[in-house]
Coordinates of C-alpha atoms and ligand atoms in Angstrom, one line a residue:
M1 CA 16.3 -0.6 15.3
S2 CA 15.3 2.8 16.7
K3 CA 11.8 4.3 16.2
K4 CA 12.9 6.6 13.5
N5 CA 14.6 3.7 11.6
D6 CA 11.4 1.8 12.2
E7 CA 9.3 4.2 10.3
E8 CA 11.9 4.3 7.5
Y9 CA 11.7 0.7 7.4
R10 CA 8.0 0.6 7.1
D11 CA 8.2 3.1 4.3
R12 CA 10.7 0.9 2.6
I13 CA 8.4 -2.0 2.9
V14 CA 5.4 -0.2 1.5
Q15 CA 7.5 0.6 -1.5
M16 CA 8.8 -2.8 -1.8
V17 CA 5.3 -4.3 -1.6
E18 CA 4.2 -2.2 -4.5
C19 CA 6.7 -3.9 -6.8
D20 CA 6.6 -7.3 -5.1
K21 CA 3.3 -8.6 -5.6
D22 CA 4.1 -12.2 -5.2
T23 CA 5.1 -11.8 -1.6
F24 CA 2.6 -11.6 1.2
H25 CA 3.6 -8.8 3.6
F26 CA 2.1 -8.4 7.1
F27 CA 2.8 -6.1 9.9
H28 CA 2.1 -6.9 13.6
S29 CA 2.6 -3.9 15.8
V30 CA 3.2 -5.6 19.2
S31 CA 3.2 -2.7 21.4
D32 CA -0.5 -1.8 20.5
N33 CA -1.4 -5.2 19.3
V34 CA -2.6 -4.2 15.8
F35 CA -2.2 -6.3 12.7
F36 CA -2.2 -4.7 9.2
Q37 CA -1.9 -6.4 6.0
L38 CA 0.4 -4.7 3.3
S39 CA -0.1 -7.0 0.4
G40 CA -3.1 -9.2 -0.2
E41 CA -2.5 -10.8 -3.6
L42 CA -1.1 -14.1 -2.3
L43 CA -3.6 -14.7 0.5
P44 CA -7.2 -13.4 1.1
D45 CA -7.6 -10.4 3.3
I46 CA -6.7 -11.2 6.8
S47 CA -7.8 -9.0 9.7
G48 CA -6.2 -10.6 12.7
D49 CA -3.1 -12.5 13.5
P50 CA -1.7 -14.0 10.3
L51 CA -0.2 -17.0 12.2
E52 CA -3.6 -17.8 13.7
Y53 CA -5.1 -17.6 10.3
L54 CA -2.6 -19.8 8.8
S55 CA -2.8 -22.4 11.6
G56 CA -6.6 -22.8 11.2
S57 CA -6.8 -22.3 7.4
G58 CA -6.0 -26.0 6.5
L59 CA -3.8 -24.5 3.8
I60 CA -0.6 -25.9 5.4
D61 CA 0.6 -29.4 4.4
E62 CA 0.3 -31.6 7.5
Q63 CA 4.0 -32.4 7.2
S64 CA 4.8 -28.8 7.6
M65 CA 2.6 -28.3 10.7
P66 CA 5.1 -29.3 13.3
V67 CA 7.9 -26.8 12.1
F68 CA 5.2 -24.1 11.6
S69 CA 4.1 -24.7 15.2
V70 CA 7.8 -24.2 16.3
F71 CA 8.0 -21.1 14.3
C72 CA 4.8 -19.8 15.9
S73 CA 6.1 -20.6 19.4
K74 CA 9.5 -18.9 18.6
I75 CA 7.6 -15.8 17.7
R76 CA 5.3 -15.9 20.9
E77 CA 8.5 -16.6 22.9
G78 CA 10.2 -13.7 21.4
I79 CA 7.3 -11.4 22.2
A80 CA 6.9 -12.6 25.8
N81 CA 10.5 -12.9 26.8
G82 CA 12.7 -11.3 24.2
T83 CA 15.2 -12.9 21.9
D84 CA 18.7 -12.0 20.8
K85 CA 17.8 -13.0 17.2
N86 CA 16.7 -10.4 14.6
H87 CA 14.6 -12.7 12.6
T88 CA 13.3 -16.2 12.4
S89 CA 12.2 -18.1 9.3
V90 CA 10.9 -21.4 8.1
D91 CA 10.1 -23.4 4.9
I92 CA 6.5 -24.6 4.8
S93 CA 4.5 -26.2 2.1
I94 CA 1.1 -24.6 1.6
K95 CA -1.7 -24.6 -0.7
L96 CA -2.1 -21.0 -2.2
P97 CA -5.6 -20.0 -2.9
G98 CA -6.9 -20.9 -6.3
S99 CA -4.5 -23.8 -6.5
D100 CA -4.9 -27.5 -5.5
E101 CA -1.2 -28.1 -5.2
F102 CA 1.2 -27.6 -2.3
R103 CA 3.9 -25.1 -3.0
M104 CA 7.1 -24.7 -0.9
C105 CA 7.2 -21.1 0.6
H106 CA 9.6 -19.2 2.8
L107 CA 7.9 -17.6 5.8
Y108 CA 10.0 -15.0 7.4
G109 CA 9.5 -13.1 10.6
M110 CA 11.5 -10.0 11.3
F111 CA 11.8 -8.5 14.8
L112 CA 11.9 -4.7 15.2
R113 CA 12.9 -3.4 18.6
D114 CA 12.8 -0.2 20.7
E115 CA 16.0 1.3 22.2
S116 CA 15.7 -1.2 25.2
G117 CA 15.7 -4.1 22.9
K118 CA 12.0 -4.9 23.4
I119 CA 10.2 -6.3 20.4
T120 CA 7.8 -3.6 19.1
D121 CA 6.8 -4.9 15.7
I122 CA 7.1 -8.0 13.7
H123 CA 7.2 -8.0 9.9
Y124 CA 6.2 -11.2 8.2
D125 CA 6.5 -12.2 4.7
L126 CA 5.6 -15.3 2.9
R127 CA 7.0 -15.9 -0.4
P128 CA 6.6 -19.0 -2.6
Y129 CA 9.8 -20.4 -4.0
T130 CA 10.0 -20.3 -7.7
P131 CA 10.5 -23.7 -9.5
I132 CA 14.2 -22.9 -10.0
E133 CA 14.6 -22.0 -6.4
C134 CA 12.9 -25.0 -5.3
F135 CA 15.4 -27.0 -7.3
N136 CA 18.2 -25.1 -5.8
R137 CA 16.8 -25.4 -2.3
D138 CA 16.7 -29.1 -2.7
V139 CA 20.2 -29.2 -4.1
L140 CA 21.4 -27.0 -1.3
R141 CA 19.8 -29.2 1.3
M142 CA 21.5 -32.1 -0.1
F143 CA 24.8 -30.4 0.2
S144 CA 24.3 -28.3 3.2
S145 CA 26.1 -29.2 6.4
D146 CA 23.4 -31.4 7.8
K147 CA 24.2 -34.1 5.2
N148 CA 27.8 -33.3 4.6
P149 CA 30.2 -34.1 7.4
K150 CA 33.2 -32.4 5.8
L151 CA 31.4 -29.1 5.3
F152 CA 30.1 -29.5 8.9
S153 CA 33.7 -30.0 10.2
E154 CA 34.9 -26.8 8.4
R155 CA 32.1 -24.8 9.8
C156 CA 32.9 -26.1 13.3
K157 CA 36.5 -25.0 12.9
K158 CA 35.3 -21.6 11.9
V159 CA 33.1 -21.3 15.1
I160 CA 36.2 -22.1 17.2
T161 CA 38.5 -19.5 15.3
D162 CA 35.9 -16.9 15.0
N163 CA 35.1 -16.8 18.8
P164 CA 38.5 -16.6 20.5
D165 CA 37.0 -15.0 23.6
K166 CA 34.1 -17.4 24.1
E167 CA 33.8 -21.0 25.1
I168 CA 32.8 -23.6 22.4
A169 CA 30.4 -26.4 23.1
F170 CA 29.9 -29.6 20.9
I171 CA 26.4 -30.8 21.8
Q172 CA 25.4 -34.2 20.6
F173 CA 21.9 -35.7 21.1
D174 CA 19.8 -38.6 20.1
I175 CA 16.2 -39.8 20.9
E176 CA 16.1 -42.5 23.4
R177 CA 14.8 -45.8 22.1
F178 CA 14.3 -44.5 18.6
K179 CA 14.0 -48.0 17.4
L180 CA 10.9 -48.4 19.4
I181 CA 9.4 -45.4 17.7
N182 CA 10.0 -46.9 14.4
E183 CA 8.5 -50.2 15.7
T184 CA 5.5 -48.7 17.3
Y185 CA 4.6 -46.0 14.8
G186 CA 6.3 -47.2 11.5
V187 CA 9.4 -46.2 9.7
E188 CA 7.7 -43.4 7.9
V189 CA 6.8 -41.7 11.1
G190 CA 10.3 -42.2 12.4
D191 CA 11.6 -40.6 9.2
E192 CA 9.1 -37.7 9.5
L193 CA 10.4 -37.1 13.1
L194 CA 13.9 -36.9 12.0
Q195 CA 13.0 -34.5 9.2
F196 CA 11.2 -32.4 11.9
I197 CA 14.2 -32.4 14.0
N198 CA 16.3 -31.4 11.1
D199 CA 13.9 -28.6 10.1
T200 CA 13.5 -27.3 13.7
L201 CA 17.4 -27.2 14.1
A202 CA 17.5 -25.1 11.0
L203 CA 15.0 -22.7 12.6
A204 CA 16.6 -22.7 16.0
C205 CA 20.3 -22.5 15.1
T206 CA 21.9 -19.3 13.8
D207 CA 24.4 -19.4 10.8
E208 CA 27.1 -19.4 13.5
Q209 CA 25.6 -22.6 15.1
P210 CA 26.3 -25.4 12.6
F211 CA 24.4 -28.6 13.1
C212 CA 24.5 -32.0 11.4
R213 CA 22.7 -35.2 11.5
L214 CA 25.5 -37.8 12.1
T215 CA 23.8 -41.1 11.9
A216 CA 20.3 -42.3 12.2
D217 CA 19.0 -40.3 15.1
V218 CA 22.1 -38.8 16.2
F219 CA 22.5 -35.1 15.8
M220 CA 25.3 -32.6 16.7
I221 CA 25.2 -28.8 17.1
V222 CA 28.3 -26.5 17.7
T223 CA 27.9 -23.3 19.4
A224 CA 29.9 -20.6 21.0
F225 CA 28.6 -19.5 24.4
E226 CA 29.1 -17.0 27.2
S227 CA 28.2 -18.8 30.3
K228 CA 27.2 -22.3 31.3
V229 CA 23.7 -21.1 32.3
R230 CA 23.2 -19.7 28.8
L231 CA 24.5 -22.9 27.3
L232 CA 22.0 -25.0 29.4
K233 CA 19.2 -22.5 28.4
F234 CA 20.1 -23.2 24.8
I235 CA 20.0 -26.8 25.2
T236 CA 16.7 -27.0 27.1
G237 CA 15.3 -24.6 24.6
I238 CA 16.2 -27.0 21.8
E239 CA 14.7 -29.9 23.8
N240 CA 11.5 -28.1 24.3
M241 CA 11.2 -27.3 20.6
L242 CA 12.0 -30.9 19.6
S243 CA 9.7 -32.7 22.1
G244 CA 6.3 -33.8 21.5
Y245 CA 6.2 -34.2 17.7
N246 CA 2.6 -35.1 16.8
G247 CA 1.9 -36.0 20.4
M248 CA 4.5 -38.8 20.6
K249 CA 6.3 -39.4 23.8
Y250 CA 10.1 -39.7 23.7
R251 CA 13.1 -38.5 25.7
M252 CA 16.3 -37.0 24.4
T253 CA 19.8 -37.6 25.6
F254 CA 22.4 -34.8 25.3
G255 CA 26.2 -35.2 25.6
V256 CA 28.2 -32.0 25.8
C257 CA 31.9 -31.5 25.2
I258 CA 33.2 -28.0 26.1
V259 CA 36.2 -27.4 24.0
E260 CA 39.5 -27.3 26.0
D261 CA 42.2 -27.8 23.4
R262 CA 41.2 -25.6 20.5
T263 CA 43.8 -27.0 18.1
A264 CA 42.5 -30.6 18.5
H265 CA 40.6 -32.1 15.6
T266 CA 36.9 -31.3 15.6
R267 CA 36.2 -35.1 15.5
Q268 CA 37.8 -35.5 18.9
H269 CA 35.4 -33.0 20.5
G270 CA 32.6 -34.8 18.8
D271 CA 33.8 -38.1 20.1
N272 CA 33.9 -36.6 23.7
A273 CA 30.4 -35.3 23.3
S274 CA 29.4 -38.9 22.1
L275 CA 31.1 -40.4 25.1
A276 CA 29.2 -38.1 27.4
R277 CA 25.9 -38.9 25.8
Q278 CA 26.4 -42.6 26.0
L279 CA 27.3 -42.6 29.6
I280 CA 24.3 -40.4 30.7
K281 CA 21.9 -42.7 28.7
G282 CA 19.5 -44.5 30.9
N283 CA 19.9 -42.1 33.8
A284 CA 16.5 -41.4 35.1
L285 CA 17.4 -38.2 36.8
Q286 CA 19.5 -36.3 34.1
N287 CA 19.5 -36.2 30.3
I288 CA 22.3 -33.8 29.8
G289 CA 25.8 -35.2 30.4
F290 CA 29.1 -33.1 30.2
F291 CA 32.3 -34.7 29.1
S292 CA 35.1 -35.2 31.6
N293 CA 38.5 -37.0 31.3
D294 CA 37.3 -39.6 33.9
M295 CA 34.7 -40.7 31.5
K296 CA 37.2 -42.6 29.4
A297 CA 38.0 -44.9 32.3
D298 CA 34.2 -45.3 33.1
L299 CA 33.6 -46.4 29.5
H300 CA 36.5 -48.8 29.7
K301 CA 34.9 -50.2 32.9
K302 CA 31.5 -50.5 31.2
K303 CA 32.9 -52.3 28.1
S304 CA 34.7 -54.8 30.2
I305 CA 31.5 -55.5 32.3
E306 CA 29.5 -56.0 29.2
D307 CA 32.2 -58.4 27.8
D308 CA 31.9 -60.5 31.1
M309 CA 28.2 -60.4 31.6
K310 CA 27.1 -63.3 29.4
K311 CA 29.8 -65.7 30.9
A312 CA 28.8 -64.6 34.3
L313 CA 25.3 -66.2 34.2
Q314 CA 26.7 -69.5 32.9
N315 CA 29.4 -69.5 35.5
N316 CA 27.0 -68.8 38.3
E317 CA 28.6 -65.6 39.2
F318 CA 25.3 -63.8 40.0
V319 CA 23.9 -64.5 43.5
M320 CA 20.9 -63.6 45.2
F321 CA 21.3 -61.7 48.5
L322 CA 18.4 -61.1 50.8
Q323 CA 17.8 -58.1 53.0
P324 CA 15.5 -58.7 55.9
K325 CA 12.3 -56.6 56.6
Y326 CA 11.5 -56.1 60.2
S327 CA 8.6 -55.5 62.4
I328 CA 9.7 -52.5 64.5
S329 CA 7.4 -53.3 67.3
T330 CA 8.2 -57.1 67.7
G331 CA 11.7 -57.2 66.2
R332 CA 10.7 -60.1 64.2
I333 CA 11.6 -60.7 60.5
I334 CA 8.5 -60.2 58.3
G335 CA 10.0 -60.6 55.0
A336 CA 13.0 -60.0 52.7
E337 CA 13.9 -58.2 49.5
A338 CA 15.9 -60.1 46.9
L339 CA 18.9 -58.0 45.6
A340 CA 21.3 -59.1 42.9
R341 CA 25.1 -59.3 43.5
W342 CA 27.8 -60.2 41.1
N343 CA 30.6 -62.2 42.4
H344 CA 33.2 -61.5 39.7
P345 CA 36.2 -63.8 39.7
Q346 CA 38.6 -60.9 39.4
K347 CA 36.7 -57.8 40.5
G348 CA 35.2 -59.3 43.6
M349 CA 31.7 -58.5 44.7
I350 CA 30.2 -55.9 42.3
S351 CA 27.3 -53.8 43.5
P352 CA 24.0 -53.5 41.4
A353 CA 24.6 -49.8 41.0
D354 CA 27.5 -50.7 38.8
F355 CA 25.7 -53.1 36.4
I356 CA 21.9 -52.8 36.7
P357 CA 21.6 -49.4 34.8
M358 CA 23.9 -51.0 32.0
F359 CA 21.8 -54.2 31.9
E360 CA 18.7 -52.2 31.7
Q361 CA 20.1 -50.6 28.6
N362 CA 21.4 -53.6 26.8
G363 CA 18.3 -55.8 27.8
F364 CA 20.4 -58.3 29.7
I365 CA 18.3 -57.3 32.8
I366 CA 15.6 -59.7 31.7
K367 CA 17.9 -62.6 32.0
L368 CA 19.3 -61.5 35.3
D369 CA 15.8 -60.9 36.8
T370 CA 14.4 -64.2 35.7
F371 CA 17.3 -65.8 37.4
I372 CA 16.8 -63.9 40.6
W373 CA 13.0 -64.6 40.6
D374 CA 13.8 -68.3 40.1
E375 CA 16.3 -68.2 43.1
A376 CA 13.7 -66.5 45.2
C377 CA 11.1 -69.1 44.5
R378 CA 13.6 -71.9 44.9
R379 CA 14.5 -70.6 48.4
I380 CA 10.9 -70.4 49.5
R381 CA 10.3 -73.9 48.4
R382 CA 13.3 -74.8 50.5
W383 CA 12.1 -73.2 53.7
I384 CA 8.7 -75.1 53.2
D385 CA 10.4 -78.4 52.6
N386 CA 12.7 -78.0 55.7
G387 CA 9.8 -77.0 57.9
I388 CA 11.0 -73.4 58.3
T389 CA 8.0 -70.9 58.6
P390 CA 8.5 -69.0 55.4
V391 CA 8.3 -65.2 55.0
P392 CA 7.5 -63.4 51.7
I393 CA 10.3 -62.5 49.4
S394 CA 10.0 -59.4 47.2
V395 CA 11.7 -59.2 44.0
N396 CA 12.5 -56.1 41.8
I397 CA 10.8 -55.7 38.5
S398 CA 12.5 -53.2 36.1
R399 CA 10.3 -50.9 34.2
E400 CA 12.5 -51.3 31.2
Y401 CA 11.0 -54.6 30.0
V402 CA 7.4 -54.5 31.3
H403 CA 6.1 -53.4 27.9
S404 CA 7.9 -55.8 25.9
F405 CA 8.1 -59.0 28.0
D406 CA 5.1 -60.7 29.6
V407 CA 6.4 -60.7 33.2
T408 CA 3.1 -61.9 34.7
T409 CA 2.9 -65.1 32.9
M410 CA 6.6 -65.7 33.5
L411 CA 6.2 -65.2 37.2
L412 CA 3.1 -67.3 37.3
K413 CA 5.1 -70.2 35.6
L414 CA 7.9 -69.9 38.3
V415 CA 5.3 -70.0 41.2
E416 CA 3.8 -73.1 39.5
K417 CA 7.2 -74.7 38.8
H418 CA 8.4 -74.4 42.4
D419 CA 4.7 -75.0 43.7
I420 CA 4.8 -72.2 46.3
P421 CA 1.9 -70.0 47.5
I422 CA 1.7 -66.9 45.4
S423 CA 1.3 -64.8 48.6
L424 CA 4.9 -65.5 49.3
L425 CA 6.4 -63.8 46.2
E426 CA 5.9 -60.0 46.3
L427 CA 6.8 -57.6 43.5
E428 CA 8.6 -54.3 43.7
I429 CA 8.3 -51.8 40.9
T430 CA 9.0 -48.1 40.7
E431 CA 6.1 -46.0 39.7
S432 CA 6.8 -42.5 38.5
I433 CA 5.0 -39.7 36.9
D434 CA 6.8 -40.2 33.6
S435 CA 6.1 -43.9 33.2
V436 CA 3.6 -44.7 30.6
G437 CA 1.1 -47.4 31.0
V438 CA 2.8 -49.1 34.0
E439 CA -0.4 -48.7 35.8
D440 CA -2.1 -51.3 33.5
I441 CA 0.8 -53.8 34.0
V442 CA 0.7 -53.4 37.8
K443 CA -3.1 -54.1 37.8
K444 CA -2.5 -57.3 35.7
M445 CA 0.1 -58.6 38.2
K446 CA -2.2 -57.7 41.1
N447 CA -5.1 -59.5 39.5
A448 CA -3.0 -62.5 39.0
G449 CA -2.6 -62.6 42.8
F450 CA 0.7 -61.0 43.4
K451 CA 1.2 -58.3 46.2
M452 CA 2.5 -55.1 44.7
L453 CA 5.0 -52.8 46.3
M454 CA 5.5 -49.2 44.9
D455 CA 9.3 -48.9 45.2
D456 CA 11.3 -45.7 45.9
F457 CA 8.2 -43.7 47.0
G458 CA 9.2 -40.1 47.6
S459 CA 12.5 -40.3 45.7
G460 CA 11.4 -37.3 43.6
Y461 CA 9.8 -39.2 40.8
S462 CA 6.5 -40.1 42.4
S463 CA 3.7 -37.8 43.6
L464 CA 1.0 -38.0 46.1
N465 CA -1.4 -37.5 43.3
M466 CA -0.7 -41.0 42.1
L467 CA -2.0 -42.5 45.2
K468 CA -5.5 -41.7 44.3
S469 CA -5.9 -44.4 41.7
T470 CA -2.9 -46.5 42.5
P471 CA -3.3 -50.3 42.1
F472 CA -0.4 -50.9 44.6
D473 CA -0.8 -52.7 47.9
V474 CA 2.3 -51.4 49.7
L475 CA 4.3 -48.1 49.5
K476 CA 7.9 -48.3 50.1
I477 CA 9.2 -45.1 51.4
D478 CA 12.6 -44.3 49.9
K479 CA 15.7 -43.6 51.9
S480 CA 16.2 -40.1 50.5
F481 CA 12.6 -39.3 51.5
L482 CA 13.2 -40.3 55.1
D483 CA 16.6 -38.7 55.3
E484 CA 15.5 -35.4 53.9
F485 CA 12.3 -35.0 55.8
M486 CA 13.5 -36.4 59.1
E487 CA 15.8 -33.3 59.5
S488 CA 13.1 -30.8 60.1
S489 CA 9.9 -30.8 62.2
R490 CA 7.9 -29.7 59.2
G491 CA 9.5 -32.6 57.3
R492 CA 8.7 -35.0 60.0
K493 CA 5.0 -33.8 59.8
I494 CA 5.1 -34.6 56.1
I495 CA 6.2 -38.1 56.7
E496 CA 3.6 -38.6 59.4
H497 CA 0.8 -37.4 57.2
T498 CA 2.0 -39.4 54.2
I499 CA 1.8 -42.5 56.4
T500 CA -1.5 -41.6 57.9
M501 CA -3.1 -40.8 54.5
S502 CA -1.7 -43.9 52.9
R503 CA -3.1 -46.1 55.7
D504 CA -6.5 -44.3 55.5
I505 CA -6.8 -45.3 51.8
G506 CA -5.8 -48.8 52.6
L507 CA -2.2 -48.9 51.7
D508 CA 0.5 -50.6 53.8
I509 CA 3.7 -48.9 54.4
I510 CA 7.3 -50.0 54.7
A511 CA 10.3 -47.7 55.1
E512 CA 13.5 -48.6 53.5
G513 CA 17.1 -47.2 54.4
V514 CA 16.4 -47.2 58.0
E515 CA 19.9 -46.6 59.5
N516 CA 19.3 -45.7 63.2
V517 CA 17.2 -46.3 66.1
E518 CA 15.8 -42.7 66.0
Q519 CA 14.3 -43.3 62.5
A520 CA 12.8 -46.7 63.6
L521 CA 11.2 -45.1 66.6
F522 CA 9.8 -42.2 64.7
L523 CA 8.3 -44.4 62.0
S524 CA 6.8 -46.5 64.7
H525 CA 5.4 -43.4 66.3
C526 CA 3.8 -42.4 62.9
G527 CA 2.2 -45.8 62.5
C528 CA 4.6 -47.4 60.1
D529 CA 5.7 -50.8 61.7
S530 CA 7.7 -52.2 58.8
A531 CA 11.2 -51.3 58.3
Q532 CA 14.2 -52.4 56.1
G533 CA 17.7 -50.9 56.3
F534 CA 21.3 -51.2 57.6
Y535 CA 20.1 -50.4 61.2
Y536 CA 18.7 -54.0 61.1
S537 CA 20.8 -55.7 58.5
K538 CA 22.5 -55.2 55.2
P539 CA 21.6 -57.5 52.3
I540 CA 23.2 -60.8 53.1
P541 CA 23.7 -64.2 51.4
A542 CA 20.5 -66.3 51.4
D543 CA 22.1 -68.9 53.7
D544 CA 22.9 -66.3 56.2
F545 CA 19.5 -64.9 56.0
E546 CA 18.1 -68.3 56.6
R547 CA 20.2 -68.7 59.9
K548 CA 19.1 -65.2 60.9
L549 CA 15.4 -66.1 60.3
L550 CA 15.7 -69.2 62.4
E551 CA 17.5 -67.4 65.2
I552 CA 15.1 -64.6 65.4
N553 CA 11.7 -66.2 64.4
G554 CA 12.3 -69.8 65.3
K555 CA 11.1 -72.6 63.2
Ligands
C2E1 P1 16.3 -50.7 45.6 O1 15.3 -51.7 45.0 O2 15.7 -49.5 46.1 O3 17.0 -51.5 46.8 C1 17.4 -51.0 47.9 C2 18.8 -50.6 48.0 O4 19.1 -49.8 49.1 C3 19.8 -51.7 48.0 O5 21.0 -51.4 47.3 C4 20.1 -51.9 49.5 O6 21.4 -52.4 49.7 C5 20.1 -50.4 49.8 N1 19.9 -50.1 51.2 C6 19.0 -50.9 52.0 N2 19.1 -50.3 53.3 C7 20.0 -49.3 53.3 C8 20.4 -48.4 54.2 O7 20.0 -48.4 55.4 N3 21.3 -47.4 53.9 C9 21.8 -47.4 52.6 N4 22.7 -46.5 52.3 N5 21.4 -48.4 51.7 C10 20.4 -49.2 52.0 P2 21.5 -52.3 46.2 O8 21.4 -53.7 46.6 O9 22.9 -51.7 45.9 O10 20.5 -52.2 45.0 C11 20.5 -50.9 44.3 C12 19.4 -51.0 43.3 O11 19.7 -51.8 42.3 C13 18.1 -51.4 43.9 O12 17.5 -50.4 44.5 C14 17.3 -51.9 42.6 O13 16.8 -50.7 42.0 C15 18.4 -52.4 41.8 N6 18.5 -53.9 41.9 C16 19.2 -54.6 42.8 N7 19.0 -55.9 42.5 C17 18.2 -56.0 41.5 C18 17.6 -57.0 40.8 O14 17.9 -58.2 41.0 N8 16.8 -56.8 39.8 C19 16.6 -55.4 39.4 N9 15.7 -55.2 38.3 N10 17.0 -54.5 40.0 C20 17.9 -54.7 41.1
CA2 CA1 13.5 -52.6 45.6
CA3 CA1 13.9 -48.9 46.8

């Protein structure tokens, strides 16, 4: 809107206000940061920012607060970075002065711009719905596309036909471990969260971006887009708005299908988006997956592995491999890491990368890990019985189950069952910035007597900051850290200092993924004497490890 149009608009509003006493009108002149109230019958006189007033007034129903906050942040974001929308609006339930009851109101913010598109003014109005409107609104909600898949499908088709020059994306998302939210906070809170998502989507999506709640916590949005960058911006924008409802922590997973065949049934695009979402689930590094045709084959593979998994444990198809850990200076074996392998009757040896993430999702990992821990203890017992000087074996603990399953007690039982010194069973666990409460669990394990190794240090998910209060005994430097930083002299300095600093605060260091002699020599020069990697040995069957141990260390 141009300046002249702006003034006309204001005049129109002033006229409107005179005859529209039920609506609260407010102007915010953004360019000179002045607020002026045009109609004061609905709310008392407000001198400053009406949104701030409303936030602190206690008039808004608690349940409406989250969507109201999203509305405010959309306004702020629009002022700071611009927006391509002309307005934004939200339904909130508020207590009007002089009344004790909450009333559903429509809060509307209209953006006025200068020639360059910058927002100069915002016109707010807040209008209570009449009883008949409230009724209509509820009816409308019931039949609107978010609850009505048929209507949704029609609207999706329309997006495709209305935008022949643009690309179309079907975006499906859900909340990871939504069940856990229901269990932790109660079903009511789970329902509130879903309502919040629904209301926020209504706020974030335009009329040309239909959305729908498909099942429990699965939502779908369809949008036309101009470039992949803008699409990603849209998705991350949605993610930001939806995260942190009432301070809860949860992660969302997005699956995206970019429409190729515009004549295909919309359900097919939806199914593809769903596939992309399911395959990205559990990935610690990414939460947005794009559909590709290869995915169908991947899903098939995943399904067949899931079918075989239960039989595999009974048929003893899982085996424990051991990868030796070496002292760089003496060349002696100082320990081993237990790594699972699946010896599949048809598929041969399957590597953990192909089944561990899936087992972590479906919970089977607890069974597999308990089996591996038991095997590790059994092997140590065997060494002791056979007069072989034992070395400690470290086992992997998945973060997935540490909150729901008492790992410490289970491990103590195994140590007792096999009657081995607790110092010979070490535990590896990945610590990362986003892990909630792992620290307490690590402390518990350490207090029980286990030596604790922080796995994958420097893989991008850990930070130096964490070292300050860490309950770990040993840092395991990740292969990617070593590879990336070994390349430049600056990087080598970083490795050197990380090692020195860790040692200064009493942490031991081991490097994993050591593949050549240069790396081994460099680590040794930096003061790190322990290494594990293909340069020394790949993970090998436990019997082979035992032979190697005897050969190198002697009895
Ligand atoms: P991780 O715990 O970081 O294990 C180290 C991985 O690095 C192993 O892969 C090992 O074979 C590989 N590796 C060791 N040295 C080198 C090297 O010099 N070069 C290269 N390129 N790779 C090296 P693996 O056995 O495939 O295991 C992958 C991941 O699967 C493990 O990463 C761990 O997170 C998980 N995993 C494996 N076994 C178990 C298990 O029994 N329980 C659980 N919870 N996780 C497991
Ligand atoms: Ca490990
Ligand atoms: Ca590791």
